[in-house]
CSV table of C-alpha atoms in Angstrom, one decimal:
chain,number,residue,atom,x,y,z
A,1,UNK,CA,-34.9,274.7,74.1
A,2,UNK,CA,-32.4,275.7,70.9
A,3,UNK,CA,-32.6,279.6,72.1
A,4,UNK,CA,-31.4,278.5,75.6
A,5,UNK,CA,-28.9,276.3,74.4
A,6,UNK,CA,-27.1,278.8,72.0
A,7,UNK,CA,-28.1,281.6,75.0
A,8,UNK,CA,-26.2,279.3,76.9
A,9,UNK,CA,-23.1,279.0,74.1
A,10,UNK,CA,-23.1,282.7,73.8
A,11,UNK,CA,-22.5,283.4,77.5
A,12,UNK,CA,-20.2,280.6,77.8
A,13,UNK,CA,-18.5,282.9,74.8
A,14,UNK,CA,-18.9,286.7,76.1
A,15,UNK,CA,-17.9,285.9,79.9
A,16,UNK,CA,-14.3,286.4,79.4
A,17,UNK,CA,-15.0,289.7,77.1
A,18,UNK,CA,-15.5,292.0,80.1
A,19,UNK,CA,-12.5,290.6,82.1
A,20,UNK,CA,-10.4,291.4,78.4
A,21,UNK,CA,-11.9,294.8,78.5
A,22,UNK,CA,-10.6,295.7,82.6
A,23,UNK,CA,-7.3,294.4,81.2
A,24,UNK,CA,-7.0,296.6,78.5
A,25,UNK,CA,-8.1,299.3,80.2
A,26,UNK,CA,-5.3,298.7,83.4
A,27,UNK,CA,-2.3,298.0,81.2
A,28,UNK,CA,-2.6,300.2,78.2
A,29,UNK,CA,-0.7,297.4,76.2
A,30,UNK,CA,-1.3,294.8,73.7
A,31,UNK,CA,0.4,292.3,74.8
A,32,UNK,CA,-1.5,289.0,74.7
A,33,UNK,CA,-3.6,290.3,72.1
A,34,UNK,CA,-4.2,289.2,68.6
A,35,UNK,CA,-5.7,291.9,65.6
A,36,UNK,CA,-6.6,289.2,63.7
A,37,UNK,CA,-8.4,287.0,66.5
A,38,UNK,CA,-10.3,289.9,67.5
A,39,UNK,CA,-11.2,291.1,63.7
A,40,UNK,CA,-12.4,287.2,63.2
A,41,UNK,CA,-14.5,287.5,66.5
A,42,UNK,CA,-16.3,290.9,65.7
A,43,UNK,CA,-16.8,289.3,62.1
A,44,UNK,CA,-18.3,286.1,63.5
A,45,UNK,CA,-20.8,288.0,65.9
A,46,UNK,CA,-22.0,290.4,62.9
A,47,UNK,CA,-22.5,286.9,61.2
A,48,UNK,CA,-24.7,285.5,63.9
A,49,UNK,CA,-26.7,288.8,63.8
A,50,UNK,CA,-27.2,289.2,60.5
A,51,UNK,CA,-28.6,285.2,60.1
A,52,UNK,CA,-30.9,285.7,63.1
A,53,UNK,CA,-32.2,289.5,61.3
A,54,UNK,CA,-32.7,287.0,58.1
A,55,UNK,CA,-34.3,284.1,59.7
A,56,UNK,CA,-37.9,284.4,58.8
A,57,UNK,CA,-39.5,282.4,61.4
A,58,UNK,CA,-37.2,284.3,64.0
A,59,UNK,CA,-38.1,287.3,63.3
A,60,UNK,CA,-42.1,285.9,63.2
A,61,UNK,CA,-41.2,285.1,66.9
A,62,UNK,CA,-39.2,288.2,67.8
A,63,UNK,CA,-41.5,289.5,70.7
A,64,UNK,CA,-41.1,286.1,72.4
A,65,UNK,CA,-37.5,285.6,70.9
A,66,UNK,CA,-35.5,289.1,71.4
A,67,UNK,CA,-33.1,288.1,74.2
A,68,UNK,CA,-31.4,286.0,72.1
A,69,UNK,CA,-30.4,288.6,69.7
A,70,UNK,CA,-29.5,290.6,72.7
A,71,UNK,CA,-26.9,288.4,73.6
A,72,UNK,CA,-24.9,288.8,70.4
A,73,UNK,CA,-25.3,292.2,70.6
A,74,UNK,CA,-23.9,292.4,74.0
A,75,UNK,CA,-21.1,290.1,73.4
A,76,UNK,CA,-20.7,292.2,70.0
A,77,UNK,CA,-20.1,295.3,72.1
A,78,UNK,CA,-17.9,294.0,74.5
A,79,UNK,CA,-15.5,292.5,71.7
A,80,UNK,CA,-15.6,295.8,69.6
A,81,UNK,CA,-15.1,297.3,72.9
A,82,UNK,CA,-11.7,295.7,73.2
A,83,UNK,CA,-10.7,296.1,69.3
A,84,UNK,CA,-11.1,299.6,70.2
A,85,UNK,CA,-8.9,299.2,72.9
A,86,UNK,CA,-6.2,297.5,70.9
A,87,UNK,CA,-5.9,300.3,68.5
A,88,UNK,CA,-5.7,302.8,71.5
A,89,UNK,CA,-3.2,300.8,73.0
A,90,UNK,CA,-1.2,300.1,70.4
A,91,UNK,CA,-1.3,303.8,69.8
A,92,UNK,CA,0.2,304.3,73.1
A,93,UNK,CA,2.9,302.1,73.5
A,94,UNK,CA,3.7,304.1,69.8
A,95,UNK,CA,4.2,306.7,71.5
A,96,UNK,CA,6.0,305.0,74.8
A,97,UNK,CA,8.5,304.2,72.1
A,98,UNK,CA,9.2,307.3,71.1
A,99,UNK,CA,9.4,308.7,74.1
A,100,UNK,CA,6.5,311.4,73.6
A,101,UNK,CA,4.6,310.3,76.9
């Protein structure tokens, strides 16, 4: 029941991440988004990976358990997904600026 519950808090978490994603991709802009806030989010999912990886009795129940770890990993993706966006878009509206595009 714990694993479903914080399966259940980490979808509740990642379902916006793919909806961030399309946006970034359609506007080319940073508008809306935070470096920091995304930073803190990639650091938080790296966190949640690394205690379940150290967990001893969750690794002892891996076979039975992976899906969980999944989950982060997923959500990790999507997030680092969108910092990389950020840093493409911020390059972009760079150049928008300077009237290179």
């Amino acid at each position: 029941m714990p694993e479903l519950l914080e399966i259940l808090m980490l979808v509740a978490f990642g379902a916006s991440w793919p909806l961030n994603v399309a946006k970034s991709l359609k506007t080319k802009s940073t508008k809306g988004k935070s470096l920091f806030f995304l930073i803190l989010i990639v650091s938080g999912y790296i966190c949640g990976i690394a205690s379940k990886l150290l967990n001893e009795s969750y690794m002892a129940s891996f076979s039975s358990k992976w899906y969980v770890l999944a989950v982060y990993i997923l959500n990790l993706i999507m997030v680092s997904t969108d910092l990389v966006l950020y840093f493409r878009n911020a390059t972009y509206e760079k150049k928008l600026e300077k009237g290179s595009l």
